[in-house]
mmCIF file of C-alpha atoms in Angstrom:
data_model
loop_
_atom_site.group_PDB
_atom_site.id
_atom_site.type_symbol
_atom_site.label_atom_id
_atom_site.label_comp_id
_atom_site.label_asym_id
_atom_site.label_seq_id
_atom_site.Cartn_x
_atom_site.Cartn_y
_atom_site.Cartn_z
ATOM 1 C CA UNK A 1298 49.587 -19.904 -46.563
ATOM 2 C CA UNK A 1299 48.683 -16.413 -46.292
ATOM 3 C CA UNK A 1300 44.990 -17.277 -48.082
ATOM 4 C CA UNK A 1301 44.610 -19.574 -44.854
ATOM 5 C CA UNK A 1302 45.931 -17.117 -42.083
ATOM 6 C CA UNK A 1303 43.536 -14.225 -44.016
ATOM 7 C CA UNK A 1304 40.342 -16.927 -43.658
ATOM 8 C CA UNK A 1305 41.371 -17.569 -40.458
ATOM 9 C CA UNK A 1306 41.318 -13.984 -39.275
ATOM 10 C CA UNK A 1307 38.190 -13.078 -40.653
ATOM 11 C CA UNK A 1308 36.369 -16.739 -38.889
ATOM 12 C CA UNK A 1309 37.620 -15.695 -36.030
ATOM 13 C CA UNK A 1310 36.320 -11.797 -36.232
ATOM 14 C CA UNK A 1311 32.997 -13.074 -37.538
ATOM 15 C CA UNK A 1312 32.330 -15.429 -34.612
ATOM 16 C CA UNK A 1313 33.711 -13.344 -31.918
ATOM 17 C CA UNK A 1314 31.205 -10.409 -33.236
ATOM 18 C CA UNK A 1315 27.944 -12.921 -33.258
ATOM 19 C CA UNK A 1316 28.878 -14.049 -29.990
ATOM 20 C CA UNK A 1317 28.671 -10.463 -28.135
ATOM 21 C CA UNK A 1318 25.778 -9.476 -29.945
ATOM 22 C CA UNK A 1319 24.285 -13.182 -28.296
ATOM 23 C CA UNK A 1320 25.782 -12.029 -24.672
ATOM 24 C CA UNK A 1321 24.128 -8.594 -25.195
ATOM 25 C CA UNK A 1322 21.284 -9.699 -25.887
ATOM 26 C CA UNK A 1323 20.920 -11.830 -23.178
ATOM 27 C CA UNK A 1324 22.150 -8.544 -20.737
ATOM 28 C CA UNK A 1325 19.120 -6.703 -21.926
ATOM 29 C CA UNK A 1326 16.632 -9.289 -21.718
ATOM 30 C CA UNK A 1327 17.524 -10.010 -17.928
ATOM 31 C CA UNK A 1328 17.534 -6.334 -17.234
ATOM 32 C CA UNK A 1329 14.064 -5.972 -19.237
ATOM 33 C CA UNK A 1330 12.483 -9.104 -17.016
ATOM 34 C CA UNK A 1331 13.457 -7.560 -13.552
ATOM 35 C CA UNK A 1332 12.299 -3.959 -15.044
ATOM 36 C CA UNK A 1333 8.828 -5.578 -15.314
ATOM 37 C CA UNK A 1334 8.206 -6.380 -11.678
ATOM 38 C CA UNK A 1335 7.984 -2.933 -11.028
ATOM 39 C CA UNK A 1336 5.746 -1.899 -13.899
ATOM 40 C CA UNK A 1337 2.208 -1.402 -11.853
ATOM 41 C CA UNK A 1338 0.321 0.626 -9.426
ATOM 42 C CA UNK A 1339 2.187 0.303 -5.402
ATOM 43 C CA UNK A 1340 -0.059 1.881 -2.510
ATOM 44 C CA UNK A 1341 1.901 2.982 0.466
ATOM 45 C CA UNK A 1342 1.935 1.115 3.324
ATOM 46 C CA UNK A 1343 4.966 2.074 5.820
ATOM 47 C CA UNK A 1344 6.717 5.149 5.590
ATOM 48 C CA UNK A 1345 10.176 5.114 7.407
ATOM 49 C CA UNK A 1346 9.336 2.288 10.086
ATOM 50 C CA UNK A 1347 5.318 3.277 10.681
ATOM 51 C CA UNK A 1348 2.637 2.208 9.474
ATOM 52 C CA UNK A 1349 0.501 5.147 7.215
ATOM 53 C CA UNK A 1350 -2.581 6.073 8.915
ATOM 54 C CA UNK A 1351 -5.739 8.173 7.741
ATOM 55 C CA UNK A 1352 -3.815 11.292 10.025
ATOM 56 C CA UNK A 1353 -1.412 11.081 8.062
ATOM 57 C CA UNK A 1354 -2.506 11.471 4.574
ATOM 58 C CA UNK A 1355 -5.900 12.385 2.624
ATOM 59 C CA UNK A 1356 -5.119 9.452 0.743
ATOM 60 C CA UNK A 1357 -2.557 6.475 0.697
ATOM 61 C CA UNK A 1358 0.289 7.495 -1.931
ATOM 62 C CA UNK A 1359 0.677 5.542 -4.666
ATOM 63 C CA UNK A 1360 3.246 5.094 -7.221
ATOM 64 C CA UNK A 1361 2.333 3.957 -11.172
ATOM 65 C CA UNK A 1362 5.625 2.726 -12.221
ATOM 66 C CA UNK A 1363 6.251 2.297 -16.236
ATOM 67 C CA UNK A 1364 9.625 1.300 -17.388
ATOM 68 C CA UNK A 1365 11.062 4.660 -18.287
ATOM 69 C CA UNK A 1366 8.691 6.949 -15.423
ATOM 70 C CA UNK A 1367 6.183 7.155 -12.663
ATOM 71 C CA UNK A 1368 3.366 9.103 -11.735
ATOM 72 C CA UNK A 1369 1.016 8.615 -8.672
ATOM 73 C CA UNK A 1370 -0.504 10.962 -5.746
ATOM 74 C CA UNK A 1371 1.051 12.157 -2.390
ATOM 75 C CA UNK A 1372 -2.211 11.301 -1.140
ATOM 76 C CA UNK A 1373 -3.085 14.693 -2.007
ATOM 77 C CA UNK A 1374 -1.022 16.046 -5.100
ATOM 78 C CA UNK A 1375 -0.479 14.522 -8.397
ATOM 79 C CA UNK A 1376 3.534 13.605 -8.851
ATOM 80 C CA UNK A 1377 5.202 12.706 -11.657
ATOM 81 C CA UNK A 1378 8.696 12.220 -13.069
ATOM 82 C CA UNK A 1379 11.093 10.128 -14.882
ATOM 83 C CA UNK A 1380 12.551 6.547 -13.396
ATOM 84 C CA UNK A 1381 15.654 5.077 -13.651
ATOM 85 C CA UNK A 1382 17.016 1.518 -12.726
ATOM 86 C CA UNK A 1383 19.556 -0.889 -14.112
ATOM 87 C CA UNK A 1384 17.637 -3.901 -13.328
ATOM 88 C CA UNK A 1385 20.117 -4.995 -10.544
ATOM 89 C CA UNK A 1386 17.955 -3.598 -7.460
ATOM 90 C CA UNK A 1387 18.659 -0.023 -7.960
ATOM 91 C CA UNK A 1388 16.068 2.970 -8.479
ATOM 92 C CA UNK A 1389 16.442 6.818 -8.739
ATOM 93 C CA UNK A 1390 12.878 8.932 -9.374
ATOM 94 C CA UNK A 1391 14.907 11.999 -11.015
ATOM 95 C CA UNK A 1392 12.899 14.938 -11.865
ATOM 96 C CA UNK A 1393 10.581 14.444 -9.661
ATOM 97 C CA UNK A 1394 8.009 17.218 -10.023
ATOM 98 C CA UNK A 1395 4.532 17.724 -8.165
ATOM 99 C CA UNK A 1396 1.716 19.883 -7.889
ATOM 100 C CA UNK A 1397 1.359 22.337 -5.258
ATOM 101 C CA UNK A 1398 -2.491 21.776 -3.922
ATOM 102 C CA UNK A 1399 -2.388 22.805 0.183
ATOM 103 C CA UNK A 1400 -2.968 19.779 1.886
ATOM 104 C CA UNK A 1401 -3.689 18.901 5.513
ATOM 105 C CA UNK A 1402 -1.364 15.586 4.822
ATOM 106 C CA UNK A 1403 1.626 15.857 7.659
ATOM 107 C CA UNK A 1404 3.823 13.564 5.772
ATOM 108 C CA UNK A 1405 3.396 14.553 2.420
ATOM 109 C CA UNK A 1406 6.823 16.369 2.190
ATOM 110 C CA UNK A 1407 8.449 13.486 4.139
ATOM 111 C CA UNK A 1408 7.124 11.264 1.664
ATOM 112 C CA UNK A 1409 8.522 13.619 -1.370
ATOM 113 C CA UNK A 1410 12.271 13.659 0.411
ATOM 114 C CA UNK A 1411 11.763 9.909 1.268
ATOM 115 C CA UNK A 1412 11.302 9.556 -2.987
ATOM 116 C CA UNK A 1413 14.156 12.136 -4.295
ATOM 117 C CA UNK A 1414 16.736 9.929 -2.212
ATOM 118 C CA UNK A 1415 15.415 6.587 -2.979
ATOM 119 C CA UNK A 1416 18.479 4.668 -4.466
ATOM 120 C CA UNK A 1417 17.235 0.696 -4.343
ATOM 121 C CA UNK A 1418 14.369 -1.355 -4.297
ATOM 122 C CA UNK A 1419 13.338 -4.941 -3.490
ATOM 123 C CA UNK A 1420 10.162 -6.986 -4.003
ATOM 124 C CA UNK A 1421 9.467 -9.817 -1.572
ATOM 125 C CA UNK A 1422 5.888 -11.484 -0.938
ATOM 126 C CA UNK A 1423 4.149 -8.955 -3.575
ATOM 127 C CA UNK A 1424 5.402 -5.975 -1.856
ATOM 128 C CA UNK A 1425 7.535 -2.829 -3.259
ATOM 129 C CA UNK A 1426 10.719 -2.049 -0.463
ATOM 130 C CA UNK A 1427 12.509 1.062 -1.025
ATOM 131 C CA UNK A 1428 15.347 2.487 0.441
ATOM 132 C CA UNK A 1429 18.490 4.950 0.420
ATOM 133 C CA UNK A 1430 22.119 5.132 1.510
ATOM 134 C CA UNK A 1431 20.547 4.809 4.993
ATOM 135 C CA UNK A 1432 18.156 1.909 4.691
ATOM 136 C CA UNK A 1433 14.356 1.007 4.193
ATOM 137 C CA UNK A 1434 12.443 4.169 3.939
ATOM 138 C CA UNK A 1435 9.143 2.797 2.348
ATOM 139 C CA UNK A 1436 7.283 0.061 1.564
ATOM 140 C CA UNK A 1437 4.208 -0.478 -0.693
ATOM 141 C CA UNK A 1438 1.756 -2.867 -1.736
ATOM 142 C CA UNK A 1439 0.722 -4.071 -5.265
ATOM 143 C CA UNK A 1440 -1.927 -1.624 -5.830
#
């Protein structure tokens, strides 16, 4: 009896172990599919509500998004940092550094706050939307 309550007990551990390595698995490929989406280059478009105009910036930001960090351009200045995002439309751009070039771009350090609060993201119809604890603040196009 206790040969069959011992085999029981270790079916039981051996299954229940495969089976949450098969749900993990799962978890991270999900998280690894949406993580994709944003792997590319994303041109700015509309910065808090307006449309980006030549007045505005030497050069439309951009964004090069990799799974684990960005880089890109202020328009002006090269930026660069690390990225982080569970896959379930959230997105932080920590250690976000830059260069410090003078420009004559007016929103270039509205565009640099705009990125250090960024705290979720969407993409609808080829476009990148991000936005903070407040709402939209950006949106880009596939680049």
């Amino acid at each position: 009896m206790k040969k069959i309550l011992m085999l029981f007990v270790a079916v039981s551990l051996v299954c229940s172990c495969k089976s949450s390595k098969t749900t993990n698995s799962v978890a991270v490929t999900n998280e690894n599919a949406i993580e994709k989406k944003l792997q590319q280059t994303w041109i700015l478009e509309n910065l808090n509500g307006k449309v980006i105009t030549d007045k505005d910036f030497s050069s439309a930001p951009k964004l090069e998004l990799t799974s684990s960090s960005f880089s890109g351009s202020t328009g002006c200045n090269g930026i660069k940092g690390s990225l982080e995002s569970d896959g379930a439309g959230k997105l932080k751009f920590p250690n976000l550094t830059s260069e410090t070039k003078k420009c004559d771009a007016k929103k270039e350090g509205e565009f640099m706050q705009l990125l250090r609060t960024t705290s979720g993201y969407s993409i609808e119809n080829n476009k990148l939307y991000l936005s903070n604890q407040f709402g939209l603040t950006m949106s880009f196009k596939k680049g």
